[in-house]
PDB file of C-alpha atoms in Angstrom:
ATOM      1  CA  VAL A   1     -79.655 -10.746  -0.322  1.00  0.00           C
ATOM      2  CA  MET A   2     -77.702  -8.170  -1.863  1.00  0.00           C
ATOM      3  CA  LYS A   3     -73.752  -7.686  -1.315  1.00  0.00           C
ATOM      4  CA  LYS A   4     -73.019  -4.085  -1.036  1.00  0.00           C
ATOM      5  CA  ARG A   5     -70.759  -3.031  -3.894  1.00  0.00           C
ATOM      6  CA  GLY A   6     -66.560  -3.090  -2.862  1.00  0.00           C
ATOM      7  CA  MET A   7     -67.116  -5.838  -0.582  1.00  0.00           C
ATOM      8  CA  GLU A   8     -66.722  -8.752  -3.065  1.00  0.00           C
ATOM      9  CA  LYS A   9     -64.080 -11.265  -2.109  1.00  0.00           C
ATOM     10  CA  SER A  10     -61.245 -11.287  -4.773  1.00  0.00           C
ATOM     11  CA  GLY A  11     -58.559 -13.681  -5.173  1.00  0.00           C
ATOM     12  CA  PHE A  12     -56.765 -16.290  -6.937  1.00  0.00           C
ATOM     13  CA  THR A  13     -58.070 -19.666  -7.285  1.00  0.00           C
ATOM     14  CA  VAL A  14     -56.947 -22.897  -7.113  1.00  0.00           C
ATOM     15  CA  SER A  15     -56.057 -23.155 -11.031  1.00  0.00           C
ATOM     16  CA  GLU A  16     -54.422 -19.876 -11.245  1.00  0.00           C
ATOM     17  CA  LEU A  17     -52.200 -21.024  -8.599  1.00  0.00           C
ATOM     18  CA  ILE A  18     -51.401 -24.035 -10.025  1.00  0.00           C
ATOM     19  CA  PHE A  19     -50.383 -22.442 -12.998  1.00  0.00           C
ATOM     20  CA  VAL A  20     -48.261 -19.793 -11.972  1.00  0.00           C
ATOM     21  CA  ILE A  21     -46.434 -22.501  -9.848  1.00  0.00           C
ATOM     22  CA  ILE A  22     -45.911 -24.329 -13.020  1.00  0.00           C
ATOM     23  CA  ILE A  23     -44.323 -21.276 -15.045  1.00  0.00           C
ATOM     24  CA  LEU A  24     -42.216 -20.651 -11.874  1.00  0.00           C
ATOM     25  CA  GLY A  25     -41.181 -24.361 -12.507  1.00  0.00           C
ATOM     26  CA  ILE A  26     -40.519 -23.885 -15.894  1.00  0.00           C
ATOM     27  CA  LEU A  27     -38.194 -20.781 -15.937  1.00  0.00           C
ATOM     28  CA  ALA A  28     -35.927 -22.627 -12.750  1.00  0.00           C
ATOM     29  CA  ALA A  29     -35.420 -24.897 -14.903  1.00  0.00           C
ATOM     30  CA  LEU A  30     -34.019 -23.079 -17.156  1.00  0.00           C
ATOM     31  CA  ALA A  31     -32.727 -20.152 -15.590  1.00  0.00           C
ATOM     32  CA  LEU A  32     -30.641 -22.759 -12.766  1.00  0.00           C
ATOM     33  CA  PRO A  33     -28.284 -24.156 -15.889  1.00  0.00           C
ATOM     34  CA  GLN A  34     -27.019 -20.215 -16.322  1.00  0.00           C
ATOM     35  CA  PHE A  35     -26.319 -19.608 -12.743  1.00  0.00           C
ATOM     36  CA  SER A  36     -24.227 -23.105 -12.816  1.00  0.00           C
ATOM     37  CA  SER A  37     -22.360 -22.216 -15.554  1.00  0.00           C
ATOM     38  CA  SER A  38     -21.835 -19.003 -14.586  1.00  0.00           C
ATOM     39  CA  THR A  39     -20.197 -19.975 -11.455  1.00  0.00           C
ATOM     40  CA  GLY A  40     -17.876 -22.206 -12.951  1.00  0.00           C
ATOM     41  CA  GLU A  41     -16.581 -19.486 -15.236  1.00  0.00           C
ATOM     42  CA  ALA A  42     -16.144 -16.915 -11.863  1.00  0.00           C
ATOM     43  CA  LYS A  43     -13.918 -20.317  -9.992  1.00  0.00           C
ATOM     44  CA  VAL A  44     -11.805 -20.346 -13.512  1.00  0.00           C
ATOM     45  CA  ALA A  45     -11.847 -16.191 -12.903  1.00  0.00           C
ATOM     46  CA  THR A  46     -10.821 -16.837  -9.694  1.00  0.00           C
ATOM     47  CA  LEU A  47      -8.144 -19.448 -10.529  1.00  0.00           C
ATOM     48  CA  SER A  48      -6.498 -17.066 -13.055  1.00  0.00           C
ATOM     49  CA  GLY A  49      -6.526 -14.273 -10.713  1.00  0.00           C
ATOM     50  CA  ASN A  50      -4.920 -15.860  -7.691  1.00  0.00           C
ATOM     51  CA  LEU A  51      -2.345 -16.900 -10.479  1.00  0.00           C
ATOM     52  CA  VAL A  52      -1.646 -13.472 -11.759  1.00  0.00           C
ATOM     53  CA  ILE A  53      -1.181 -12.582  -7.561  1.00  0.00           C
ATOM     54  CA  MET A  54       0.663 -15.869  -6.565  1.00  0.00           C
ATOM     55  CA  ARG A  55       3.468 -15.513 -10.285  1.00  0.00           C
ATOM     56  CA  THR A  56       3.701 -11.881  -9.152  1.00  0.00           C
ATOM     57  CA  ALA A  57       4.537 -11.962  -5.536  1.00  0.00           C
ATOM     58  CA  VAL A  58       7.182 -14.580  -6.661  1.00  0.00           C
ATOM     59  CA  GLU A  59       8.083 -12.526  -9.318  1.00  0.00           C
ATOM     60  CA  MET A  60       8.860  -9.547  -7.325  1.00  0.00           C
ATOM     61  CA  TYR A  61      10.073 -11.451  -3.610  1.00  0.00           C
ATOM     62  CA  TYR A  62      12.850 -13.269  -6.921  1.00  0.00           C
ATOM     63  CA  GLN A  63      13.776  -9.041  -7.945  1.00  0.00           C
ATOM     64  CA  GLN A  64      14.658  -8.496  -4.577  1.00  0.00           C
ATOM     65  CA  HIS A  65      16.624 -11.675  -3.241  1.00  0.00           C
ATOM     66  CA  GLY A  66      19.375 -11.607  -5.568  1.00  0.00           C
ATOM     67  CA  SER A  67      17.546 -14.074  -7.926  1.00  0.00           C
ATOM     68  CA  THR A  68      16.293 -16.524  -5.642  1.00  0.00           C
ATOM     69  CA  TYR A  69      13.165 -18.008  -5.528  1.00  0.00           C
ATOM     70  CA  PRO A  70      10.808 -17.600  -2.252  1.00  0.00           C
ATOM     71  CA  GLY A  71      11.325 -21.551  -0.766  1.00  0.00           C
ATOM     72  CA  TYR A  72      14.532 -22.184  -1.954  1.00  0.00           C
ATOM     73  CA  ILE A  73      16.282 -20.623   1.165  1.00  0.00           C
ATOM     74  CA  HIS A  74      14.700 -21.728   4.576  1.00  0.00           C
ATOM     75  CA  THR A  75      14.284 -19.407   7.075  1.00  0.00           C
ATOM     76  CA  ASP A  76      17.214 -19.475   9.006  1.00  0.00           C
ATOM     77  CA  GLY A  77      19.710 -18.384   6.284  1.00  0.00           C
ATOM     78  CA  ASN A  78      20.316 -22.263   5.135  1.00  0.00           C
ATOM     79  CA  VAL A  79      19.151 -23.708   1.534  1.00  0.00           C
ATOM     80  CA  ALA A  80      15.730 -25.385   1.996  1.00  0.00           C
ATOM     81  CA  THR A  81      15.696 -29.225   2.419  1.00  0.00           C
ATOM     82  CA  ALA A  82      12.775 -30.794   0.707  1.00  0.00           C
ATOM     83  CA  GLY A  83      10.547 -30.832   3.572  1.00  0.00           C
ATOM     84  CA  GLN A  84      11.529 -27.319   4.377  1.00  0.00           C
ATOM     85  CA  MET A  85      10.556 -26.062   1.198  1.00  0.00           C
ATOM     86  CA  GLU A  86       6.861 -25.334   1.437  1.00  0.00           C
ATOM     87  CA  ALA A  87       6.849 -23.774   4.906  1.00  0.00           C
ATOM     88  CA  ALA A  88       9.917 -21.920   3.858  1.00  0.00           C
ATOM     89  CA  PHE A  89       7.693 -20.439   0.748  1.00  0.00           C
ATOM     90  CA  VAL A  90       4.803 -19.428   2.795  1.00  0.00           C
ATOM     91  CA  ALA A  91       6.728 -17.822   5.203  1.00  0.00           C
ATOM     92  CA  GLN A  92       9.213 -16.004   2.855  1.00  0.00           C
ATOM     93  CA  LEU A  93       5.506 -13.981   0.813  1.00  0.00           C
ATOM     94  CA  THR A  94       3.516 -13.390   4.134  1.00  0.00           C
ATOM     95  CA  GLN A  95       6.050 -12.238   6.599  1.00  0.00           C
ATOM     96  CA  TYR A  96       8.758  -9.591   6.098  1.00  0.00           C
ATOM     97  CA  SER A  97      12.626 -10.834   5.297  1.00  0.00           C
ATOM     98  CA  ASP A  98      15.845  -9.693   4.692  1.00  0.00           C
ATOM     99  CA  LYS A  99      18.083 -10.217   1.384  1.00  0.00           C
ATOM    100  CA  ASP A 100      19.017 -14.150   2.804  1.00  0.00           C
ATOM    101  CA  GLY A 101      15.347 -15.060   2.705  1.00  0.00           C
ATOM    102  CA  LYS A 102      15.213 -14.868   6.991  1.00  0.00           C
ATOM    103  CA  THR A 103      11.665 -14.460   7.839  1.00  0.00           C
ATOM    104  CA  SER A 104       9.762 -11.961  10.690  1.00  0.00           C
ATOM    105  CA  ALA A 105       6.750 -11.556  11.321  1.00  0.00           C
ATOM    106  CA  THR A 106       6.475  -7.607  13.078  1.00  0.00           C
ATOM    107  CA  LYS A 107       8.413  -5.408  10.533  1.00  0.00           C
ATOM    108  CA  ASP A 108      11.739  -3.939  11.353  1.00  0.00           C
ATOM    109  CA  ASP A 109      12.921  -1.373   8.571  1.00  0.00           C
ATOM    110  CA  ALA A 110      16.226  -2.103   9.326  1.00  0.00           C
ATOM    111  CA  ASN A 111      16.802  -5.904   9.779  1.00  0.00           C
ATOM    112  CA  PHE A 112      13.288  -6.863   7.706  1.00  0.00           C
ATOM    113  CA  PRO A 113      12.638  -4.540   5.267  1.00  0.00           C
ATOM    114  CA  TYR A 114      11.058  -6.656   2.640  1.00  0.00           C
ATOM    115  CA  GLY A 115       7.658  -8.124   2.379  1.00  0.00           C
ATOM    116  CA  PRO A 116       5.273  -9.168   3.051  1.00  0.00           C
ATOM    117  CA  TYR A 117       4.340  -9.887  -0.865  1.00  0.00           C
ATOM    118  CA  LEU A 118       1.036 -11.245  -0.531  1.00  0.00           C
ATOM    119  CA  LEU A 119      -1.526  -8.728   0.043  1.00  0.00           C
ATOM    120  CA  ASN A 120      -3.978 -10.594   2.749  1.00  0.00           C
ATOM    121  CA  GLU A 121      -0.734 -12.054   4.232  1.00  0.00           C
ATOM    122  CA  ALA A 122      -2.356 -15.584   2.789  1.00  0.00           C
ATOM    123  CA  ILE A 123      -1.486 -18.605  -0.192  1.00  0.00           C
ATOM    124  CA  PRO A 124      -5.203 -17.477  -1.416  1.00  0.00           C
ATOM    125  CA  ASP A 125      -7.793 -20.761  -2.310  1.00  0.00           C
ATOM    126  CA  ASN A 126      -7.128 -22.811  -5.122  1.00  0.00           C
ATOM    127  CA  PRO A 127     -10.757 -22.477  -6.172  1.00  0.00           C
ATOM    128  CA  LEU A 128     -11.313 -25.697  -8.731  1.00  0.00           C
ATOM    129  CA  PRO A 129      -8.439 -28.074  -6.818  1.00  0.00           C
ATOM    130  CA  ASP A 130      -8.460 -31.981  -8.289  1.00  0.00           C
ATOM    131  CA  SER A 131     -11.062 -33.563  -6.875  1.00  0.00           C
ATOM    132  CA  ALA A 132      -8.481 -35.713  -4.562  1.00  0.00           C
ATOM    133  CA  THR A 133      -7.107 -32.963  -2.704  1.00  0.00           C
ATOM    134  CA  ASP A 134      -9.490 -32.102   0.948  1.00  0.00           C
ATOM    135  CA  SER A 135     -10.964 -28.729   1.276  1.00  0.00           C
ATOM    136  CA  THR A 136      -8.692 -27.616   3.940  1.00  0.00           C
ATOM    137  CA  ASP A 137      -5.809 -27.965   1.515  1.00  0.00           C
ATOM    138  CA  ILE A 138      -6.709 -25.776  -1.166  1.00  0.00           C
ATOM    139  CA  ALA A 139      -4.929 -23.528  -0.117  1.00  0.00           C
ATOM    140  CA  THR A 140      -1.544 -25.241   0.408  1.00  0.00           C
ATOM    141  CA  VAL A 141       1.676 -25.621  -1.613  1.00  0.00           C
ATOM    142  CA  GLU A 142       2.833 -28.770  -2.834  1.00  0.00           C
ATOM    143  CA  ALA A 143       6.698 -27.427  -3.576  1.00  0.00           C
ATOM    144  CA  ASP A 144       9.850 -29.366  -4.475  1.00  0.00           C
ATOM    145  CA  ASN A 145      12.997 -28.308  -6.055  1.00  0.00           C
ATOM    146  CA  ASN A 146      11.955 -29.864  -9.713  1.00  0.00           C
ATOM    147  CA  ALA A 147      14.094 -27.829 -12.904  1.00  0.00           C
ATOM    148  CA  ASP A 148      11.787 -29.097 -15.202  1.00  0.00           C
ATOM    149  CA  ALA A 149       8.175 -27.982 -16.244  1.00  0.00           C
ATOM    150  CA  LEU A 150       5.556 -28.899 -13.504  1.00  0.00           C
ATOM    151  CA  ALA A 151       2.695 -30.802 -13.936  1.00  0.00           C
ATOM    152  CA  ALA A 152      -0.718 -31.386 -11.886  1.00  0.00           C
ATOM    153  CA  THR A 153       0.498 -34.161  -8.790  1.00  0.00           C
ATOM    154  CA  ALA A 154      -1.772 -37.427  -9.913  1.00  0.00           C
ATOM    155  CA  SER A 155      -4.948 -37.475  -7.364  1.00  0.00           C
ATOM    156  CA  ALA A 156      -3.452 -34.214  -5.797  1.00  0.00           C
ATOM    157  CA  THR A 157      -3.416 -33.791  -2.528  1.00  0.00           C
ATOM    158  CA  LYS A 158      -2.475 -29.442  -2.121  1.00  0.00           C
ATOM    159  CA  GLY A 159      -3.813 -27.005  -3.859  1.00  0.00           C
ATOM    160  CA  TRP A 160      -0.747 -25.804  -5.725  1.00  0.00           C
ATOM    161  CA  ARG A 161       2.224 -26.744  -7.404  1.00  0.00           C
ATOM    162  CA  TYR A 162       5.533 -24.746  -7.054  1.00  0.00           C
ATOM    163  CA  SER A 163       9.450 -24.971  -7.965  1.00  0.00           C
ATOM    164  CA  VAL A 164      12.057 -23.440  -5.654  1.00  0.00           C
ATOM    165  CA  GLU A 165      14.361 -23.735  -8.360  1.00  0.00           C
ATOM    166  CA  THR A 166      12.621 -22.091 -11.682  1.00  0.00           C
ATOM    167  CA  GLY A 167      10.021 -20.332  -9.111  1.00  0.00           C
ATOM    168  CA  GLN A 168       7.189 -22.148 -11.863  1.00  0.00           C
ATOM    169  CA  PHE A 169       3.758 -21.698  -9.742  1.00  0.00           C
ATOM    170  CA  ILE A 170       0.856 -23.840 -11.460  1.00  0.00           C
ATOM    171  CA  ALA A 171      -2.373 -25.204 -10.233  1.00  0.00           C
ATOM    172  CA  ASN A 172      -2.591 -27.995  -8.951  1.00  0.00           C
ATOM    173  CA  ASN A 173      -5.186 -30.234 -11.291  1.00  0.00           C
ATOM    174  CA  ALA A 174      -4.582 -31.719 -14.930  1.00  0.00           C
ATOM    175  CA  ASP A 175      -7.285 -29.864 -16.124  1.00  0.00           C
ATOM    176  CA  TYR A 176      -6.014 -26.403 -15.222  1.00  0.00           C
ATOM    177  CA  GLU A 177      -2.334 -26.717 -15.081  1.00  0.00           C
ATOM    178  CA  THR A 178      -1.048 -24.514 -18.494  1.00  0.00           C
ATOM    179  CA  MET A 179      -3.245 -22.052 -17.260  1.00  0.00           C
TER     180      MET A 179
END
């Protein structure tokens, strides 16, 4: 029986398909480490950018509020206690404020002319938190009135560390605290 011209079946043989799959596997194995290292580099770049954003916001607040760092004064206008510093810090950077540090969620040019200092009105995530930090706490801040240079907390549970006394803001991770 003669076959008509153009009617032959064409395709790949099983051995050709296996050969292509092996080559793709080798290429994938070579490419994955490249992607994972670039992911790590991207996280470091994001951390660096978030530190710049936060430090700029802290300094801007400091300049507009009589040389007082956010979190030092509670949102009611009194000096913040240890348990109030973190909430005051977040509120003073993410809401509107008056010159004394009192805050309001709504804009009122007459009474609360300053802020918010963070564009998205939230503390950014620390993309490289300490391994003990819960994923829900990577945007939280451990604030205190320590006048000494800050260091990351051992087994940190919060993504950031901040001093209301000096305005120092660091990543709460020993590997990245000096950025």
